[in-house]
Structures are given as structure tokens and as C-alpha cells.
CSV table of C-alpha atoms in Angstrom, one decimal:
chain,number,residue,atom,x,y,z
A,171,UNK,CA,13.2,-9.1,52.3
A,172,UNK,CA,14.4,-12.5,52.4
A,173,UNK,CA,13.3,-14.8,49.5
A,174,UNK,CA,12.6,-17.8,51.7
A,175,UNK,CA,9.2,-15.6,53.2
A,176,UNK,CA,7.7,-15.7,49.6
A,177,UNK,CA,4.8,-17.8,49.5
A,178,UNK,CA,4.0,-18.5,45.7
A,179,UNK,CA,-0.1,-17.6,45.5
A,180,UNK,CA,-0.9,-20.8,44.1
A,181,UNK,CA,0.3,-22.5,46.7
A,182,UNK,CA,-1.6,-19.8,49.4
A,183,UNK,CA,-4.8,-20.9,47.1
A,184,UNK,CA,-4.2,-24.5,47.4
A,185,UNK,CA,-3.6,-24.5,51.3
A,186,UNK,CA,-7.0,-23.1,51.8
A,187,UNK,CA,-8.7,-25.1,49.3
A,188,UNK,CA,-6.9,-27.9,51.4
A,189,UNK,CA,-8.4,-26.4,55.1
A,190,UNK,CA,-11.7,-25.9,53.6
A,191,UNK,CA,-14.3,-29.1,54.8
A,192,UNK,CA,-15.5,-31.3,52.0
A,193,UNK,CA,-19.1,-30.6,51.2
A,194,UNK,CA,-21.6,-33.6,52.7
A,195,UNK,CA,-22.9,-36.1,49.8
A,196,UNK,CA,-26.4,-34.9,48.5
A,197,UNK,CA,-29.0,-37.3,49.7
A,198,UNK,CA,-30.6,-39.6,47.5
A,199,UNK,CA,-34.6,-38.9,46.8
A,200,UNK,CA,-36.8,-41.5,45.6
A,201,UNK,CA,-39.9,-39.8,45.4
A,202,UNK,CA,-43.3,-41.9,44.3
A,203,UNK,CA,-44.4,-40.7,40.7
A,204,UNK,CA,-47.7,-39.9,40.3
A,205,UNK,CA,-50.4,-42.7,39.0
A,206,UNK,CA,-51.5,-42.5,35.2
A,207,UNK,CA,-54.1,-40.2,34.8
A,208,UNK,CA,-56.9,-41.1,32.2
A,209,UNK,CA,-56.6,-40.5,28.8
A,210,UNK,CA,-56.6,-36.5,29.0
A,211,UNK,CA,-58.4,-36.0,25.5
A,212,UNK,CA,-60.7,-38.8,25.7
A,213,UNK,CA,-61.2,-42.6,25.4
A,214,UNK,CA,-59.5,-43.6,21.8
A,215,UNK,CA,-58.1,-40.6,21.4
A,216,UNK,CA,-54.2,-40.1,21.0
A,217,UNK,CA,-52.1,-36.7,20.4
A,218,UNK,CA,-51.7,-35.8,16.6
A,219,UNK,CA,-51.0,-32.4,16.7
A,220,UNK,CA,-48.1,-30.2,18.8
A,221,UNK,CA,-47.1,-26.7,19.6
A,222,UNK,CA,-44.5,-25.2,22.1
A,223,UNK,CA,-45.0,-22.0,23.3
A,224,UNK,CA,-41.2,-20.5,24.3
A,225,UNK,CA,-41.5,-17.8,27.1
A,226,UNK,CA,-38.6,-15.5,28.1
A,227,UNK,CA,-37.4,-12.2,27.2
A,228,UNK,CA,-33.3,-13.5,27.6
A,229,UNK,CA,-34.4,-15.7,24.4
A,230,UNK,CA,-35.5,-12.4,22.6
A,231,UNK,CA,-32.5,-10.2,23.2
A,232,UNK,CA,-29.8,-13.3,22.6
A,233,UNK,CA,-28.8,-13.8,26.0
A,234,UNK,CA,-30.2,-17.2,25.8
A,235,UNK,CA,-29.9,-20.1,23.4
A,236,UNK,CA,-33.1,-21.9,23.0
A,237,UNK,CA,-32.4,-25.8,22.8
A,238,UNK,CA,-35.8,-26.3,24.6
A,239,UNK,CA,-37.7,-26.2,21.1
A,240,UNK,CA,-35.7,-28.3,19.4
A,241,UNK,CA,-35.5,-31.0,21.7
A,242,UNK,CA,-38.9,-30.9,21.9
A,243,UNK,CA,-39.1,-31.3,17.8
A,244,UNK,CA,-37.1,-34.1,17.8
A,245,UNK,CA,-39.5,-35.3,20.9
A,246,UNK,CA,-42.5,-34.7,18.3
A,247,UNK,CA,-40.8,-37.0,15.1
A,248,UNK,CA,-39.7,-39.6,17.3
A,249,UNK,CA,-43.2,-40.3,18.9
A,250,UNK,CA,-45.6,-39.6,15.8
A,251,UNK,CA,-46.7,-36.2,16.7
A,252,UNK,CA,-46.9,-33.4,13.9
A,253,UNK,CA,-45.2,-30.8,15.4
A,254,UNK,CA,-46.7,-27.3,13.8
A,255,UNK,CA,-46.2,-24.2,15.8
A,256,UNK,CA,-42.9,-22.6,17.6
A,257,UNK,CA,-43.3,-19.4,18.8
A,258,UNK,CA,-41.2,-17.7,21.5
A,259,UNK,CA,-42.8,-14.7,23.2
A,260,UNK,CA,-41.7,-11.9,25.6
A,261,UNK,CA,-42.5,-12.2,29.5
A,262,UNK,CA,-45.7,-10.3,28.8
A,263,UNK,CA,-49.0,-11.6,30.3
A,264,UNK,CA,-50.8,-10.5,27.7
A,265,UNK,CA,-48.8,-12.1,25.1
A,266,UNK,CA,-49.4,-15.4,27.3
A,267,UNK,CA,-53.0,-15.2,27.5
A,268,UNK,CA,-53.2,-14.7,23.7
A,269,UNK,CA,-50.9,-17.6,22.5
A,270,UNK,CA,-51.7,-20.0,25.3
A,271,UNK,CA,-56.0,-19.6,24.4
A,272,UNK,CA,-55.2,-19.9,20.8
A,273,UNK,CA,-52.9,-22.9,20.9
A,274,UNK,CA,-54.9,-25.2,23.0
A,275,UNK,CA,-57.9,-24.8,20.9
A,276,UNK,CA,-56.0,-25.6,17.7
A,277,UNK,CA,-53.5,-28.1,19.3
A,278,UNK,CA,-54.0,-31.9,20.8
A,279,UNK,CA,-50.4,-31.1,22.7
A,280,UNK,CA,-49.1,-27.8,24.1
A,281,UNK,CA,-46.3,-27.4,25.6
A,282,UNK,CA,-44.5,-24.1,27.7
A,283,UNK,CA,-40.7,-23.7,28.4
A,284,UNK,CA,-39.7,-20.9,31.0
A,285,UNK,CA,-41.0,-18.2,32.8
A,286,UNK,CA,-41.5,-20.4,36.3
A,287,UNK,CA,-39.6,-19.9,39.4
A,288,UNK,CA,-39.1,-17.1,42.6
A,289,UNK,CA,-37.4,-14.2,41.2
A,290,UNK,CA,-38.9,-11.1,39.1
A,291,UNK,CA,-35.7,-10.8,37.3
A,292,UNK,CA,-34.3,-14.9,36.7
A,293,UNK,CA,-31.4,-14.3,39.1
A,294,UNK,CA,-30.8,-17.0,42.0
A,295,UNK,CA,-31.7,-15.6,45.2
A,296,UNK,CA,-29.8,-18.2,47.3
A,297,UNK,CA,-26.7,-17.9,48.2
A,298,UNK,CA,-25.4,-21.1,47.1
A,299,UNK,CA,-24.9,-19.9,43.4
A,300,UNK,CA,-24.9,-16.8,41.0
A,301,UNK,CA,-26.2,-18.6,37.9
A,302,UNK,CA,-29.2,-20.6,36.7
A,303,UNK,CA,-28.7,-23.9,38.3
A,304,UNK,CA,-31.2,-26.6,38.0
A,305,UNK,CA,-31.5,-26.6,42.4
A,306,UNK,CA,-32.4,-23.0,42.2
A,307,UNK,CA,-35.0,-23.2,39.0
A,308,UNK,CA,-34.7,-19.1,39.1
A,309,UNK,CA,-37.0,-18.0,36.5
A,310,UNK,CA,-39.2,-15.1,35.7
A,311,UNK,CA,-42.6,-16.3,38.2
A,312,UNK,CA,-45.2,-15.0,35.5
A,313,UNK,CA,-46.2,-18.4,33.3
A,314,UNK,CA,-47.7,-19.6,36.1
A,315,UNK,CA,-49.5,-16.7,36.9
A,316,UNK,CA,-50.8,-15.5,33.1
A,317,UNK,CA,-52.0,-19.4,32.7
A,318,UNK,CA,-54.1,-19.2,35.4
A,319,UNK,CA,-55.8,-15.9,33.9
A,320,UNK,CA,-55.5,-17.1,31.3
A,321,UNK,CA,-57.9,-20.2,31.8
A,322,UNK,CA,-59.8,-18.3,34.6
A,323,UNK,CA,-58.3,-20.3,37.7
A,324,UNK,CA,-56.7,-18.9,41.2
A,325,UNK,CA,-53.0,-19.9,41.8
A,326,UNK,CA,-52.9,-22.3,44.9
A,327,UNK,CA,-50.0,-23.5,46.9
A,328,UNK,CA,-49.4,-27.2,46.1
A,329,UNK,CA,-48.4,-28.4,49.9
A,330,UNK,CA,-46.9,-32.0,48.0
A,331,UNK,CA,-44.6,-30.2,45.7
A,332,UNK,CA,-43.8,-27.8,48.7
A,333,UNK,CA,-43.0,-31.3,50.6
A,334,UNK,CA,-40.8,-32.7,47.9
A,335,UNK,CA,-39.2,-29.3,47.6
A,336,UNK,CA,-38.0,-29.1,51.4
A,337,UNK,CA,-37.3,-32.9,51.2
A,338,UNK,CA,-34.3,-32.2,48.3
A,339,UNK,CA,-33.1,-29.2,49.7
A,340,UNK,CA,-32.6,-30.0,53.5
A,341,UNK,CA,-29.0,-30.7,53.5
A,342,UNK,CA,-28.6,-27.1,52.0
A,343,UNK,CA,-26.8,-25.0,54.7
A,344,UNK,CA,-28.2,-22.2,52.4
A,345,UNK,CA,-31.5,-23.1,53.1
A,346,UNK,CA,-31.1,-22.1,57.2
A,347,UNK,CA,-29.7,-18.5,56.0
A,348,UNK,CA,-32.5,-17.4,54.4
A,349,UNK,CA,-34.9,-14.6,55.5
A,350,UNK,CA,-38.4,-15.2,55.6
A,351,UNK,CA,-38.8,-13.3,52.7
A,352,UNK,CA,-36.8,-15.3,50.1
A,353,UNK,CA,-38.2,-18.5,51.7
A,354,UNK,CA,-41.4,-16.9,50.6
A,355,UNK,CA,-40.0,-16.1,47.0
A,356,UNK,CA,-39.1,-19.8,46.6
A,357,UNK,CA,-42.4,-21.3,47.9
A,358,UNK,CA,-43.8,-19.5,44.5
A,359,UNK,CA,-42.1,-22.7,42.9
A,360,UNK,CA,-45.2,-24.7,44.3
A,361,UNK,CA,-48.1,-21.8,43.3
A,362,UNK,CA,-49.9,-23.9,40.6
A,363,UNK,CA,-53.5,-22.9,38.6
A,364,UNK,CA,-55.9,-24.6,41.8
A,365,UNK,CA,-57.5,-26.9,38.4
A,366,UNK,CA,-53.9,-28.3,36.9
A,367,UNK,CA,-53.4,-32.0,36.8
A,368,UNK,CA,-49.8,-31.5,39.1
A,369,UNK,CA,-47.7,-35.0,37.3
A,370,UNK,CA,-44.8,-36.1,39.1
A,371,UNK,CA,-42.7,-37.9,36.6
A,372,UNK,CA,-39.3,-38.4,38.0
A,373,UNK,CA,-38.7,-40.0,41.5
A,374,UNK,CA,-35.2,-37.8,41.6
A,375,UNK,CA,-36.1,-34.6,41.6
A,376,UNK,CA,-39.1,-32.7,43.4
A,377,UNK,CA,-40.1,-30.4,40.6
A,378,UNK,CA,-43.8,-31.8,38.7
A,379,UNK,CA,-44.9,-30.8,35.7
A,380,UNK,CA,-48.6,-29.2,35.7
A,381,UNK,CA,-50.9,-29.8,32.7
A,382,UNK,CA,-53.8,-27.1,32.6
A,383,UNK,CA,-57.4,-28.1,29.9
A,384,UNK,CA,-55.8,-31.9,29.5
A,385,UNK,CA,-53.1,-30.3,26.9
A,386,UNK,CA,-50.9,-27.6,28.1
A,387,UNK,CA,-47.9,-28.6,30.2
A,388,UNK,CA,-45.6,-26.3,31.5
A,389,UNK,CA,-41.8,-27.1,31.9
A,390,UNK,CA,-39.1,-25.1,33.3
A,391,UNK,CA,-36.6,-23.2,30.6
A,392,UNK,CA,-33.1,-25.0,32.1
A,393,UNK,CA,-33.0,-27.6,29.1
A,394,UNK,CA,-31.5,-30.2,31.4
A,395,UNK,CA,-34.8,-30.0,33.6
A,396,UNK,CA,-36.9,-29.9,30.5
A,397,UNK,CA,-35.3,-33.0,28.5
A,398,UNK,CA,-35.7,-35.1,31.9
A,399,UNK,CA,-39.0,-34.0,32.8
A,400,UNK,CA,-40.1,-34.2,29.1
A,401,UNK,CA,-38.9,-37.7,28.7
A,402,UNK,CA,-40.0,-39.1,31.6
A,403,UNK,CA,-43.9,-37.6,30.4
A,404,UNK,CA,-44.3,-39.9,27.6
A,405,UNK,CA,-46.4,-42.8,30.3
A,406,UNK,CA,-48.6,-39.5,31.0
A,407,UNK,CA,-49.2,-38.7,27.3
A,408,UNK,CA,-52.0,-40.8,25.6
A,409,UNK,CA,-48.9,-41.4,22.3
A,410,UNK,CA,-49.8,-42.4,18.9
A,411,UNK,CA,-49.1,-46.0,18.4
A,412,UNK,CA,-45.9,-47.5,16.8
A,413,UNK,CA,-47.6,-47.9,13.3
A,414,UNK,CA,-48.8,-44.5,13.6
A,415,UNK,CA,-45.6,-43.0,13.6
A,416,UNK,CA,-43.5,-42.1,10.3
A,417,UNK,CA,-40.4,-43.4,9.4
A,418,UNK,CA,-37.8,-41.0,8.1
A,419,UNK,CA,-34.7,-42.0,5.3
A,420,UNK,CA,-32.0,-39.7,4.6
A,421,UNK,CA,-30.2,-39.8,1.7
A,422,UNK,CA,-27.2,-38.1,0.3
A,423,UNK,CA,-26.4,-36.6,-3.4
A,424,UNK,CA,-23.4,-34.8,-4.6
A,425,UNK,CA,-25.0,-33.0,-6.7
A,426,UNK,CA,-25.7,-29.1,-6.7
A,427,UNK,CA,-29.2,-28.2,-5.3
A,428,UNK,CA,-29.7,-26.6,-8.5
A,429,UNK,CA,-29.5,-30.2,-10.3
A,430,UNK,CA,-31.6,-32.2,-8.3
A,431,UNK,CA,-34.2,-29.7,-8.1
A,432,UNK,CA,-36.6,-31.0,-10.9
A,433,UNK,CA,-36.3,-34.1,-10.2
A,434,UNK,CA,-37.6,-33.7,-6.7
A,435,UNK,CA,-40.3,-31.4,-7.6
A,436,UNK,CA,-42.0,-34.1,-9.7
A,437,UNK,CA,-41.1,-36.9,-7.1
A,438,UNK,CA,-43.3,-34.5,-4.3
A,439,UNK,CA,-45.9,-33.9,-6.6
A,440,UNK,CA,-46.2,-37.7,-7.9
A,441,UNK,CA,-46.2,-38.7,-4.1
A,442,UNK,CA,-48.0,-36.5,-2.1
A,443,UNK,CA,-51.0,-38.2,-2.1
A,444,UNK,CA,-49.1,-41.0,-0.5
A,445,UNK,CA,-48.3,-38.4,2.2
A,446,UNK,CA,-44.8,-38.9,2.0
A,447,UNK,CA,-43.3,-35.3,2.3
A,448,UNK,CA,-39.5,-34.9,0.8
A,449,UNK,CA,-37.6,-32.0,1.9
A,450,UNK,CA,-33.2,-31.0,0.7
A,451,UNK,CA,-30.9,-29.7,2.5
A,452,UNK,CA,-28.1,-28.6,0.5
A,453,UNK,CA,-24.4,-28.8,2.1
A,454,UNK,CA,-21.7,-25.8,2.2
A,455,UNK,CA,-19.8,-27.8,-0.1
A,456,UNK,CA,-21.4,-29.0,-3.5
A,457,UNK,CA,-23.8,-31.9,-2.6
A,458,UNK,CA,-27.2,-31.8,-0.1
A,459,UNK,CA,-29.0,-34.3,1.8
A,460,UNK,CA,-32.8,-35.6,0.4
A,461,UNK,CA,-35.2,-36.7,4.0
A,462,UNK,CA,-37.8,-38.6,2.8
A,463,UNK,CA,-40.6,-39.1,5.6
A,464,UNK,CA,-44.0,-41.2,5.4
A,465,UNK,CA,-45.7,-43.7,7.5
A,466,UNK,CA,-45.3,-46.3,4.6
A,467,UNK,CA,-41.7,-47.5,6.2
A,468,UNK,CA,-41.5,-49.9,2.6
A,469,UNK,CA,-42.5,-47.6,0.1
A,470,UNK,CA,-39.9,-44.9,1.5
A,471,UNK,CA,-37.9,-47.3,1.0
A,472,UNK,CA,-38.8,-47.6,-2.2
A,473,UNK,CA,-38.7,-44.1,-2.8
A,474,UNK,CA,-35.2,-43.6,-1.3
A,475,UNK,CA,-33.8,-46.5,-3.9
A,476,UNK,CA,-35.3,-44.4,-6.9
A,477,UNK,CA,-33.9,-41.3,-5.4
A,478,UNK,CA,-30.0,-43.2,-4.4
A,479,UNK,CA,-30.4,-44.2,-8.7
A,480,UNK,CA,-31.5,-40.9,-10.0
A,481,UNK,CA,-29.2,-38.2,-8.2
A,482,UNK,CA,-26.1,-40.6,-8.1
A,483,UNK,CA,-26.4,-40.4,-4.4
A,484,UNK,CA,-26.7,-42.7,-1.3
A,485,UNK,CA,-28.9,-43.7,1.4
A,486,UNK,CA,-27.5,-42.9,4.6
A,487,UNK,CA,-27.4,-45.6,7.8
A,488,UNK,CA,-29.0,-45.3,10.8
A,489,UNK,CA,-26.0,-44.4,12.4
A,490,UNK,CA,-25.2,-41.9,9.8
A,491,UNK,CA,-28.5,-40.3,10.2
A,492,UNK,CA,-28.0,-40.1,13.6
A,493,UNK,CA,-24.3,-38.6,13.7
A,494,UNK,CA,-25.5,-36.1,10.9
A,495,UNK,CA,-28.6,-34.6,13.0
A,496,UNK,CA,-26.0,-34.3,16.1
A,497,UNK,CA,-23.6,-32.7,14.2
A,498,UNK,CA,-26.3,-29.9,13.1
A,499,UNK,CA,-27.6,-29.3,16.7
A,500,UNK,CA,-23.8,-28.1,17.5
């Protein structure tokens, strides 16, 4: 056969690629958010206390990393709140009922992270994609569900999220394909506890976030979706003010953990009173970094001067600080 009828197979691939029609641009949404609500726990009152509650059996077995939880830690420190539970469950109502009751009675903040969307199984059951994309929100459907046992409430249709949800999809040819079952599967995207406060926060995308007893919220597990939707809740949240919130000074020794951990004994015990808490974190190499965290921004200060003298170290900028807790999240 002559040579001149080979066509290379990248060049077959990039033909079609070339015939194929360029997808039409998404349209922009600019959907209202909702108004402020009152002050959910009461007149005066702000959020001290915080737990998340981590729902999904992929988190369990290692199929899935959790960033949810620490985003939402870093959410905590940033705004004043004491964050003091984690827990990550299986996709078990009963395991939902137990921790959900338990946390909002101890907790002025709760907050869940998966376990919403159409599918029994967290696989997309649109043809647009094969993965968890943020359009598809294909989660196990049970949070939704076990809440609303959980706080003896029905689950009702919410026809405004079903709205919003119809608006941002309609230029999805996908949408048209679908049998009247799976359009039925998605519409379990807007089945809400009938009593949850249903918040929308973000005027770009359709999906709310519902707040059951005044304290439980309940996000999505795709961590893009939760960072934005969590974010954009702080106008919702009744926050602690600005000199309610601690102030946190990193500094850094070279010295083993093992030599610098008498001296930091008696500096917790001589300052705990104060409720300045000091915690180390030693390095790989020989050396460890000393947080130092108390609402008293001068007399950590203070503290972090005494402790830069005393274990030959130094106190680390801002943008230090920063870089260093990046470079532990990767």
C-alpha cells in the first residue's frame, strides 16, 4: 500500500476535533441573594462555639480527600469561632441522627459537608460528565433526608431553588435528553426539611444552603462549592466581633523539640490564665515552630519576644505565616 494513504492518527484526531461545533458560552446568572435573616441564636448573641459533621463513606474507605474540614478550621480561627469537634461519619441515617441531635445542642455553629444530591451511589447521572462536577452536585441524597428525621420535619420541594436550578442549566443540551426519571432524580437537589431557613448566598450559582434549629447548615462535599458557599455565609452568620477574635504569632526555633520543651511547659502553665494557648510543631529537620494564640494581640506579642530570646529563635512575618500554613495543606 502506498505510503501517501497513511493518515498519521493525530492528525485523524485533530481533523475531528476541528469539525466538531464550539460549545455555546454558559449564560451569566445573577440571581438575587436572600435578605439577612435575624439573628438565628438570639438578640446579642454571636457564634462561639463550632463543629462540622463530615458525611460520606468515599471519605472512610480513602477514595476521597477531605479538604472540606480544614477549610472550614481555618474559616473557624479566622472569624473568632472555637472550632471543637470534627467527626466524619459513614452514609448511615442512624449515624446522622445521632451526631446531628448531639452537636446542635452542644454547639452555637454546625456545619455538614456531603451526602446531598440525586444519585444513591455519588455517580453523575447526566450525560454531560462521568465525574463529580460542581453542575451535576451528584452526591449520596441521604443528609437531607436523615436531618429531616432527624429534627422531626417532612422533606418539601423548594419550587425557588427548583427555579434557579432550571435557570443555570437551560443551555444544557443534556438537559433535553433526559428521561423523566432522572429529571426526577435531580429535582431531589431542591427536597429541603419543609422548616429549614433555605439562604441563597451567591447570585452565580443556584445551589442555597439550608440551615435547620438556627445552627446546622448543610453544604455540599465538592470543596469548590463548599469554600464559595461557605464564604459567601459569613453576612448570614451572627460573627463574633473584631476584638473578639484571637490573634495568632508564629514563631520559629532551631532547636530540637526535646530542648524547648521545659521551657514551654512553664510558659503554658504561667499563662493560661491569660488564655493564651501555645502549641509546637517540630520540623523534619532539627528545629519546630512555637503558635502562640490569645485575644490579647500586645501581650502575644509580648510573649512571642520572650519566646524569639529564650529558644534562640524568630518570630515569623505575616507573609511567612501565611506561606508556611499553605505549604502544610499540600
Amino acid at each position: 500500500m502506498s505510503s501517501s494513504l497513511a493518515v498519521p492518527p493525530l492528525a485523524v484526531g485533530a481533523s475531528q476535533a476541528e469539525d466538531k461545533p464550539p460549545k455555546p458560552p454558559a449564560p451569566v446568572v445573577n440571581f438575587p441573594n436572600s435578605p439577612i435573616p435575624k439573628n438565628s441564636l438570639g438578640e446579642g448573641r454571636f457564634i462561639k462555639t463550632a463543629a462540622a459533621l463530615i458525611i460520606g463513606d468515599e471519605i472512610l474507605n480513602g477514595n476521597t480527600l477531605d479538604r472540606n474540614s480544614n477549610y472550614f478550621a481555618r474559616f473557624c480561627f479566622e472569624n473568632g469561632i472555637e472550632l471543637q469537634r470534627i467527626e466524619v461519619i459513614a452514609d448511615d441515617e442512624l449515624e446522622i441522627l445521632e451526631a446531628s441531635r448531639r452537636m446542635v445542642q452542644k454547639y452555637d455553629f454546625v456545619i455538614t459537608s456531603g451526602g446531598i444530591g440525586p444519585t444513591h451511589d455519588g455517580k453523575c447521572i447526566n450525560p454531560c460528565c462521568d465525574s463529580r462536577r460542581s453542575e451535576c452536585l451528584s452526591f449520596r441524597d441521604i443528609t437531607y433526608a436523615s436531618l429531616a428525621k432527624s429534627f422531626g420535619q417532612e422533606l418539601k420541594y423548594h419550587g425557588e431553588t427548583i427555579a434557579r436550578m432550571e435557570e443555570a442549566s437551560r443551555h444544557r443540551t443534556w438537559i433535553t435528553q433526559q428521561s423523566e426519571e432522572q429529571r426526577t432524580a435531580r429535582k431531589r437537589m431542591a427536597l429541603f426539611p419543609e422548616a429549614g431557613e433555605v439562604l441563597f448566598v451567591a447570585s452565580d450559582i443556584w445551589v442555597p444552603v439550608v440551615r435547620l434549629e438556627g445552627k446546622l447548615c448543610i453544604f455540599p462535599g465538592i470543596p469548590s462549592l463548599f469554600q464559595k458557599l461557605l464564604d459567601n455565609l459569613k453576612p448570614f452568620l451572627p460573627l463574633p466581633t473584631e476584638d473578639a477574635r484571637p490573634f495568632r504569632l508564629q514563631v520559629f526555633t532551631p532547636l530540637p523539640e526535646s530542648s524547648i520543651a521545659p521551657f514551654l511547659t512553664a510558659l503554658q502553665k504561667r499563662v493560661k490564665p491569660e488564655n493564651i494557648r501555645i502549641g509546637s510543631y517540630p520540623l523534619l529537620q532539627p528545629g519546630a515552630h512555637i503558635a502562640l494564640i490569645g485575644l490579647d494581640r500586645e501581650r502575644v506579642k509580648e510573649l512571642g519576644l520572650e519566646v524569639e530570646k529564650e529558644l534562640q529563635g524568630r518570630i515569623l512575618s505575616a507573609e511567612e505565616t501565611e506561606a508556611m500554613i499553605k505549604a502544610k495543606r499540600q
